Coordinates of C-alpha atoms and ligand atoms in Angstrom, one line a residue:
M1 CA 0.2 -0.2 -0.3
A2 CA 1.3 3.3 -0.7
S3 CA 1.7 5.8 2.2
L4 CA 0.5 8.7 2.6
S5 CA 2.1 11.8 1.3
S6 CA 2.9 14.5 4.0
R7 CA 0.8 17.0 1.8
D8 CA -2.0 14.4 1.8
Q9 CA -1.6 13.7 6.8
P10 CA -4.6 14.0 8.9
R11 CA -3.9 18.0 10.5
S12 CA -5.1 20.0 13.1
V13 CA -7.3 23.1 12.5
S14 CA -6.4 27.0 13.9
E15 CA -9.1 29.0 16.4
G16 CA -7.9 31.0 13.3
E17 CA -9.2 28.5 10.4
L18 CA -12.0 27.5 12.3
K19 CA -12.9 31.2 13.0
A20 CA -12.6 32.2 8.6
A21 CA -15.0 28.9 7.8
N22 CA -18.0 29.7 10.9
D23 CA -17.5 33.7 9.6
A24 CA -18.0 32.0 5.6
P25 CA -21.0 32.9 4.7
H26 CA -23.3 30.4 4.0
Y27 CA -24.7 30.2 0.4
D28 CA -28.0 27.7 -0.3
L29 CA -26.9 27.2 -4.3
I30 CA -23.0 28.6 -5.9
I31 CA -22.8 28.5 -9.3
R32 CA -19.0 28.3 -10.4
N33 CA -17.1 29.1 -13.3
G34 CA -19.7 30.5 -14.8
R35 CA -19.2 33.4 -18.0
L36 CA -22.2 36.0 -17.5
L37 CA -24.0 36.8 -20.5
N38 CA -26.2 39.8 -19.3
L39 CA -27.4 41.0 -23.1
S40 CA -29.2 45.1 -23.5
P41 CA -32.8 44.9 -25.0
A42 CA -33.9 46.9 -27.2
G43 CA -31.8 48.2 -30.1
P44 CA -28.5 47.7 -32.1
G45 CA -26.3 48.0 -29.0
E46 CA -22.4 47.0 -28.7
Q47 CA -22.2 43.6 -27.7
S48 CA -20.8 41.1 -30.6
C49 CA -21.6 37.5 -30.4
D50 CA -17.7 36.9 -30.2
T51 CA -17.3 38.4 -26.8
R52 CA -16.1 35.9 -24.2
P53 CA -17.4 37.1 -20.8
A54 CA -14.6 36.8 -17.4
L55 CA -15.4 33.8 -15.5
A56 CA -17.4 35.0 -12.2
D57 CA -18.9 32.4 -9.5
I58 CA -22.6 33.5 -8.5
A59 CA -24.0 32.8 -4.6
I60 CA -27.6 32.5 -4.2
G61 CA -29.4 33.0 -1.0
D62 CA -33.2 32.9 -0.4
R63 CA -34.7 32.1 -3.9
R64 CA -32.4 35.9 -4.8
I65 CA -28.5 36.1 -6.1
L66 CA -26.2 37.6 -3.4
A67 CA -23.5 37.4 -4.7
I68 CA -20.8 37.7 -8.1
G69 CA -17.9 38.1 -8.0
P70 CA -15.2 35.8 -9.2
N71 CA -13.5 33.0 -6.7
L72 CA -16.0 34.0 -4.2
S73 CA -15.4 33.1 -0.6
G74 CA -18.4 31.0 1.5
N75 CA -19.9 27.5 0.9
A76 CA -23.3 26.7 -0.1
R77 CA -25.4 23.1 0.2
R78 CA -25.0 22.8 -3.1
T79 CA -22.8 24.0 -6.2
I80 CA -22.9 23.2 -9.8
D81 CA -19.4 24.0 -11.6
A82 CA -20.8 25.5 -15.3
Q83 CA -16.7 24.4 -16.5
G84 CA -16.2 27.9 -17.9
H85 CA -19.7 28.0 -19.9
L86 CA -22.0 31.3 -20.8
V87 CA -24.3 31.5 -17.8
S88 CA -27.6 34.1 -18.8
P89 CA -30.4 35.3 -17.4
P90 CA -33.9 32.3 -18.5
F91 CA -35.3 32.7 -21.8
V92 CA -38.0 34.7 -22.0
E93 CA -40.6 32.9 -25.1
S94 CA -42.4 35.9 -26.2
H95 CA -45.9 33.4 -28.4
I96 CA -46.7 30.4 -28.0
H97 CA -49.6 28.3 -27.8
L98 CA -50.2 26.3 -25.1
D99 CA -54.4 25.0 -25.6
S100 CA -53.6 23.8 -29.6
A101 CA -49.3 22.8 -28.8
L102 CA -48.6 18.7 -29.0
T103 CA -51.9 18.1 -31.3
A104 CA -49.9 17.7 -33.8
G105 CA -52.3 15.8 -36.3
E106 CA -55.7 14.8 -34.7
P107 CA -58.2 14.9 -36.1
R108 CA -56.1 15.5 -39.3
W109 CA -52.2 16.9 -40.7
N110 CA -51.5 20.0 -42.4
Q111 CA -52.1 19.4 -46.2
S112 CA -51.9 22.2 -47.5
G113 CA -49.5 23.7 -44.8
T114 CA -51.5 27.1 -44.4
L115 CA -52.7 29.1 -41.5
F116 CA -56.2 28.8 -42.8
E117 CA -55.9 25.5 -42.6
G118 CA -54.5 24.8 -39.2
I119 CA -57.5 27.5 -38.4
E120 CA -59.8 25.4 -40.5
I121 CA -58.3 21.7 -38.3
W122 CA -57.6 23.4 -34.8
G123 CA -61.5 24.4 -35.7
D124 CA -62.1 21.0 -35.1
R125 CA -59.8 19.9 -32.1
K126 CA -61.0 22.4 -29.6
Q127 CA -64.4 20.7 -29.9
S128 CA -62.6 17.6 -28.3
L129 CA -61.6 20.1 -25.5
T130 CA -61.3 18.3 -21.8
S131 CA -59.7 20.1 -19.1
A132 CA -57.3 17.6 -18.5
D133 CA -56.1 17.2 -22.1
V134 CA -55.2 20.3 -22.4
K135 CA -53.5 20.6 -18.6
A136 CA -51.5 16.8 -19.4
R137 CA -50.7 18.6 -23.6
A138 CA -49.8 22.7 -21.7
L139 CA -47.9 21.0 -18.8
A140 CA -45.8 18.9 -21.0
A141 CA -44.9 21.9 -23.4
L142 CA -44.0 23.9 -20.5
K143 CA -41.7 20.8 -19.7
L144 CA -40.2 20.6 -22.2
Q145 CA -39.6 24.7 -22.7
A146 CA -38.3 24.9 -19.3
S147 CA -35.4 22.2 -19.6
Q148 CA -34.8 24.7 -22.3
G149 CA -34.1 27.4 -19.9
V150 CA -36.6 28.8 -21.1
L151 CA -38.9 29.8 -17.4
H152 CA -41.2 33.5 -19.0
V153 CA -44.0 32.3 -21.8
R154 CA -46.6 34.4 -23.1
S155 CA -49.4 31.9 -24.3
H156 CA -52.3 33.0 -25.9
V157 CA -55.4 31.4 -25.6
D158 CA -58.5 30.8 -27.9
V159 CA -61.1 32.2 -26.0
S160 CA -63.7 31.5 -29.6
E161 CA -64.8 29.1 -27.7
P162 CA -68.3 29.0 -26.2
K163 CA -67.7 26.3 -22.9
L164 CA -63.9 28.0 -22.2
V165 CA -62.2 24.5 -21.9
A166 CA -58.4 25.5 -22.8
L167 CA -58.8 29.0 -20.9
K168 CA -60.2 27.4 -18.1
A169 CA -57.4 25.0 -17.5
L170 CA -55.0 27.8 -18.1
L171 CA -55.8 29.7 -15.9
E172 CA -56.1 26.1 -13.5
L173 CA -52.1 25.8 -15.0
R174 CA -50.5 29.0 -14.4
E175 CA -50.9 28.9 -10.5
E176 CA -49.8 25.4 -10.2
V177 CA -46.9 26.2 -12.2
R178 CA -46.3 29.1 -10.6
P179 CA -43.5 28.3 -7.9
W180 CA -41.2 28.2 -10.8
M181 CA -42.6 29.5 -14.3
D182 CA -44.4 32.3 -15.5
L183 CA -47.3 32.1 -17.3
Q184 CA -49.2 35.3 -18.7
L185 CA -51.9 34.1 -20.6
V186 CA -53.5 36.4 -23.8
A187 CA -57.4 35.7 -23.9
F188 CA -57.1 35.2 -28.2
P189 CA -60.6 35.6 -29.9
Q190 CA -59.4 32.8 -32.3
D191 CA -61.8 32.9 -34.8
G192 CA -63.1 37.3 -35.0
L193 CA -64.4 39.2 -32.0
Y194 CA -67.4 39.6 -34.3
G195 CA -65.9 35.8 -36.1
A196 CA -69.4 34.7 -33.7
P197 CA -71.8 36.4 -32.0
R198 CA -70.4 35.6 -28.8
N199 CA -67.2 36.2 -29.0
V200 CA -67.1 39.8 -27.2
E201 CA -69.1 38.1 -24.7
L202 CA -66.6 35.3 -23.9
L203 CA -63.6 37.9 -24.1
E204 CA -64.9 40.1 -21.0
E205 CA -65.8 36.3 -19.2
A206 CA -62.1 35.2 -19.6
L207 CA -61.1 38.7 -18.6
K208 CA -63.5 38.5 -15.4
L209 CA -61.9 35.3 -14.5
G210 CA -58.3 36.7 -14.8
T211 CA -56.2 36.5 -18.4
D212 CA -53.5 38.6 -17.6
V213 CA -53.8 40.6 -21.7
V214 CA -56.4 41.0 -24.3
G215 CA -55.8 39.5 -28.1
G216 CA -56.9 40.3 -30.9
I217 CA -57.3 38.6 -34.3
P218 CA -58.2 41.7 -36.9
H219 CA -56.9 41.1 -40.4
Y220 CA -59.4 37.7 -39.4
E221 CA -62.5 39.2 -38.7
F222 CA -64.8 39.4 -41.9
T223 CA -63.8 42.9 -42.8
R224 CA -61.7 46.2 -42.6
E225 CA -64.7 48.0 -40.5
D226 CA -64.8 44.7 -38.9
G227 CA -61.5 44.7 -38.0
V228 CA -60.5 48.6 -37.3
R229 CA -63.4 48.1 -34.9
S230 CA -62.3 45.4 -33.2
V231 CA -59.6 46.8 -32.4
H232 CA -61.2 50.2 -30.6
R233 CA -63.4 47.6 -28.6
L234 CA -60.2 45.8 -26.5
F235 CA -58.8 49.0 -26.5
E236 CA -61.1 49.9 -24.4
L237 CA -61.1 46.7 -22.7
A238 CA -57.7 46.6 -21.9
E239 CA -58.2 50.0 -20.2
Q240 CA -61.1 48.8 -18.1
Y241 CA -59.8 45.6 -16.8
D242 CA -56.4 47.5 -16.5
C243 CA -54.9 44.8 -18.7
P244 CA -51.7 44.8 -22.2
L245 CA -52.8 44.6 -25.1
D246 CA -50.9 41.7 -27.7
F247 CA -52.7 41.5 -31.1
H248 CA -51.8 38.8 -33.8
C249 CA -51.6 41.6 -35.7
D250 CA -51.3 42.0 -40.4
E251 CA -50.0 37.7 -40.1
I252 CA -50.9 37.5 -44.2
D253 CA -48.4 38.0 -46.8
D254 CA -51.5 40.6 -48.6
P255 CA -50.0 43.6 -48.7
Q256 CA -53.2 45.4 -48.5
S257 CA -53.1 44.2 -44.6
R258 CA -52.6 47.4 -42.5
F259 CA -54.2 47.0 -39.3
L260 CA -50.5 47.8 -37.3
E261 CA -51.0 51.5 -38.1
V262 CA -54.7 51.3 -36.4
V263 CA -53.8 49.5 -33.2
A264 CA -50.4 51.6 -32.9
A265 CA -52.2 55.0 -33.9
C266 CA -54.3 53.5 -30.4
A267 CA -51.4 52.9 -28.8
L268 CA -50.2 56.5 -29.5
R269 CA -53.3 58.5 -28.8
R270 CA -54.6 55.6 -25.5
G271 CA -50.9 56.5 -24.4
M272 CA -49.7 52.4 -23.9
G273 CA -47.5 51.3 -26.3
Q274 CA -45.4 50.5 -24.1
R275 CA -48.2 47.9 -23.2
T276 CA -49.3 47.0 -26.7
T277 CA -47.1 44.0 -28.6
A278 CA -48.3 43.1 -31.8
S279 CA -47.0 40.8 -32.7
H280 CA -46.4 38.0 -36.3
T281 CA -47.4 42.0 -39.0
T282 CA -45.7 39.6 -41.9
A283 CA -47.6 42.0 -44.0
F284 CA -45.2 45.0 -43.0
A285 CA -42.6 43.0 -45.5
S286 CA -44.6 42.7 -48.4
Y287 CA -45.5 46.9 -48.1
D288 CA -43.9 48.9 -50.2
N289 CA -41.3 51.2 -49.6
G290 CA -42.6 53.8 -49.4
Y291 CA -45.3 53.3 -46.3
A292 CA -42.8 51.4 -44.3
T293 CA -41.4 54.6 -44.8
K294 CA -44.2 56.8 -43.0
L295 CA -45.3 53.7 -41.1
M296 CA -42.1 53.5 -39.3
G297 CA -42.3 57.0 -38.3
L298 CA -45.9 56.8 -36.8
L299 CA -44.6 53.2 -34.6
R300 CA -40.9 55.5 -33.9
L301 CA -44.0 57.8 -32.1
A302 CA -45.9 54.7 -30.5
Q303 CA -43.3 52.7 -29.1
L304 CA -44.8 49.0 -30.0
N305 CA -43.4 45.8 -28.6
F306 CA -43.8 43.5 -31.6
V307 CA -42.8 39.8 -31.7
A308 CA -41.6 38.4 -35.1
N309 CA -42.7 34.3 -35.2
P310 CA -39.6 33.1 -37.9
L311 CA -40.3 29.2 -37.6
I312 CA -43.6 29.6 -38.2
N313 CA -44.1 32.8 -40.0
I314 CA -40.8 30.6 -42.7
T315 CA -43.4 28.5 -42.9
L316 CA -46.9 30.1 -43.3
Q317 CA -46.4 32.0 -45.0
G318 CA -45.3 33.0 -49.5
R319 CA -47.3 29.6 -49.4
G320 CA -49.1 31.7 -52.8
D321 CA -46.3 32.5 -53.8
C322 CA -44.9 31.5 -57.2
Y323 CA -41.1 33.0 -57.5
P324 CA -39.8 35.1 -56.0
K325 CA -41.3 33.5 -53.5
R326 CA -41.2 36.1 -49.7
R327 CA -40.5 34.9 -46.7
G328 CA -43.0 37.3 -44.9
I329 CA -41.9 37.7 -42.3
T330 CA -41.4 41.2 -40.5
R331 CA -38.8 43.8 -40.2
V332 CA -37.0 42.6 -37.8
K333 CA -33.6 44.2 -38.3
E334 CA -35.5 48.1 -39.7
L335 CA -37.2 47.4 -36.9
W336 CA -34.1 47.2 -34.6
H337 CA -32.2 49.2 -36.3
A338 CA -35.4 51.7 -35.4
G339 CA -35.2 51.4 -31.6
L340 CA -38.3 49.2 -31.3
N341 CA -38.2 46.1 -29.4
V342 CA -38.2 43.1 -30.6
S343 CA -38.4 40.0 -29.6
L344 CA -39.4 35.7 -30.8
G345 CA -41.2 33.6 -30.3
H346 CA -41.7 30.0 -31.3
D347 CA -45.4 30.4 -31.9
C348 CA -46.3 26.9 -32.1
I349 CA -44.8 23.4 -31.1
Q350 CA -46.5 20.6 -32.8
D351 CA -49.8 21.7 -33.6
P352 CA -52.2 22.3 -36.7
W353 CA -49.8 24.8 -38.6
Y354 CA -46.5 24.0 -37.4
G355 CA -45.3 20.0 -36.3
L356 CA -42.2 20.3 -35.2
G357 CA -40.5 21.8 -32.7
N358 CA -39.5 21.6 -29.2
G359 CA -40.1 25.2 -28.2
N360 CA -36.0 25.1 -28.0
P361 CA -35.2 29.2 -27.7
L362 CA -31.9 28.4 -30.2
D363 CA -34.6 27.1 -33.3
I364 CA -36.2 30.7 -32.6
V365 CA -32.6 32.9 -32.7
Q366 CA -31.1 29.8 -35.7
M367 CA -34.0 30.3 -38.1
A368 CA -33.8 34.6 -37.5
I369 CA -30.7 34.9 -37.4
H370 CA -30.9 33.2 -40.8
C371 CA -34.0 34.2 -42.2
C372 CA -33.7 37.9 -41.4
H373 CA -29.9 38.2 -42.3
M374 CA -29.7 39.3 -39.1
T375 CA -25.6 36.9 -39.6
G376 CA -23.5 40.1 -38.1
Q377 CA -22.1 40.2 -35.3
R378 CA -23.9 42.7 -33.7
E379 CA -27.0 41.5 -34.7
I380 CA -26.7 38.4 -34.7
A381 CA -26.2 38.9 -30.1
A382 CA -29.4 41.2 -30.4
C383 CA -31.2 37.8 -31.8
Y384 CA -30.3 36.5 -28.7
A385 CA -31.5 40.0 -26.6
M386 CA -35.1 39.0 -28.6
V387 CA -35.0 36.0 -26.3
T388 CA -33.8 37.2 -23.7
H389 CA -34.5 41.0 -22.3
N390 CA -36.5 42.3 -25.5
G391 CA -38.8 39.1 -24.4
A392 CA -38.8 40.8 -20.4
Q393 CA -40.2 44.5 -21.8
T394 CA -43.0 43.0 -23.2
L395 CA -43.8 40.6 -21.7
G396 CA -44.1 43.6 -18.3
I397 CA -41.1 42.8 -16.6
S398 CA -39.6 44.7 -14.1
P399 CA -35.8 45.3 -15.3
A400 CA -35.9 45.1 -11.3
E401 CA -36.7 41.7 -11.8
Y402 CA -34.7 40.4 -14.4
G403 CA -30.9 40.1 -15.3
L404 CA -28.6 38.5 -13.8
A405 CA -27.2 41.1 -11.3
V406 CA -26.9 40.8 -7.4
G407 CA -30.7 41.3 -5.6
K408 CA -32.4 40.3 -8.9
P409 CA -34.8 36.9 -8.9
A410 CA -32.8 34.0 -8.9
N411 CA -33.2 32.7 -12.5
L412 CA -30.8 31.2 -15.2
V413 CA -29.2 29.1 -17.4
V414 CA -26.0 27.6 -18.1
L415 CA -25.5 27.2 -21.2
A416 CA -22.9 25.3 -23.7
G417 CA -20.4 27.7 -25.5
Q418 CA -18.4 30.7 -24.6
T419 CA -19.5 33.1 -26.8
L420 CA -22.6 33.3 -28.4
R421 CA -21.7 32.6 -31.2
D422 CA -20.4 29.3 -30.2
L423 CA -24.2 28.8 -29.3
S424 CA -25.3 29.0 -32.9
C425 CA -22.7 26.4 -34.4
Q426 CA -23.2 24.8 -31.2
R427 CA -26.6 24.6 -30.5
G428 CA -25.5 24.8 -27.7
L429 CA -27.2 23.2 -24.7
A430 CA -28.8 24.1 -21.5
T431 CA -27.0 21.7 -19.1
A432 CA -28.7 23.9 -15.7
V433 CA -31.7 25.5 -15.3
I434 CA -32.2 27.2 -12.0
S435 CA -35.4 28.7 -11.0
R436 CA -36.5 30.9 -7.8
G437 CA -33.3 29.9 -6.7
H438 CA -33.5 25.9 -7.2
C439 CA -32.0 23.8 -9.5
L440 CA -34.7 23.1 -11.9
A441 CA -33.2 20.4 -14.5
Q442 CA -30.2 19.4 -15.3
T443 CA -29.3 17.4 -18.9
P444 CA -25.8 16.8 -19.3
L445 CA -23.4 17.5 -22.2
S446 CA -23.6 14.7 -24.6
I447 CA -19.9 13.5 -25.9
T448 CA -18.4 12.2 -29.2
Q449 CA -16.5 8.6 -28.3
W450 CA -15.0 7.4 -31.5
D451 CA -14.4 4.4 -31.9
D452 CA -11.2 2.2 -33.4
P453 CA -11.1 2.5 -36.9
P454 CA -10.4 -0.9 -38.4
E455 CA -7.4 -1.6 -39.6
S456 CA -8.1 0.0 -42.8
I457 CA -8.9 3.2 -42.4
T458 CA -7.3 5.7 -41.4
Y459 CA -9.4 8.4 -39.5
P460 CA -7.5 12.0 -39.2
H461 CA -5.7 13.7 -36.4
Ligands
LIG501 FE1 -50.0 33.4 -33.1

């Protein structure tokens, strides 16, 4: 047996060392060796996707970040080694439909791939909704998202269905997941506010039941006049119930669909710009530049939030085009350059509109980088801000309650990679997700093991 070296020999602890150990701070959790990622919100910043932040530790107690710095002293009940990877504030999912999530193929597949066939299929599927069905699928979707670092979600919920089954189920689920997930619900009249006689009444009932946000879909109303009327009515309801608004706005290739100007003008006149979100706005990509330039002036005045959904927009839009075929994604780069708050959403997870996806925000970012021509160093960094800080702004989360700083809630995610370019190239895995100071999920990195080559093959070194 090998003898112990002098370094391994037990030794007595001095009184000074004992006092220092007793005085050392005790934390619930320490994340060591992380590289803190704090992107600035809206507008072109100076951050580059190639910046490699310095190593730091994060100490957590009482659900808050208590200390940040290199080589923090102190002990913790649990330590997680970030192994030099990025530590980010949690991802924010600005636009999802949890009521329809994970229903792809039920009762049939969307063969045309269009928005309108999706709405037809959902019209059939929602006839068989039950509370248990909605809650089970929505919880599965939320867990998928959380395991990938999403801890704030805004979900639209169809309130055109007369019994409000999905809404009531998701209101219950919102409370059940509150200990680990921040979930906002939008009362969304999928079939139009004036598409059926009871839809206004149903939307108001949804607000009385405690829905967080007023939704709308003016471009889907029967007439332009109905669309404009719906926008005004929805602003009235938002004021009455003191709620923010989030419109499905101009989600169509029609360059004559111009409800964004109506939403912006209403928001400006009512002083509600920062509480109003225009989602999709895909027709903005089809407007001629003369009108788009004029509109951008109004948008700057109104200071709306925007949500683009690149995965869905690139697949649903442009279906009626021959060639050249439009991309159908709103003017993300131009809105960002104008200093407006742009965030990105997944929109659908395996539902009648999009049979793919698993809720991963990095997939959204990847699609935005490509389809919106955001490949510059600052542009890639901006796309990450769009699923973190910008999303938090869209959801109205107080800046004091989001981000990586002492005193803020201990919500964060460790992402495999040392720079944002690493995340893009390698689809950085969320190796640890911390919610309210507790480790919610960990996913080990997979490492490729190379077999010994057969004698006839030499692998390159
Ligand atoms: Fe949507």
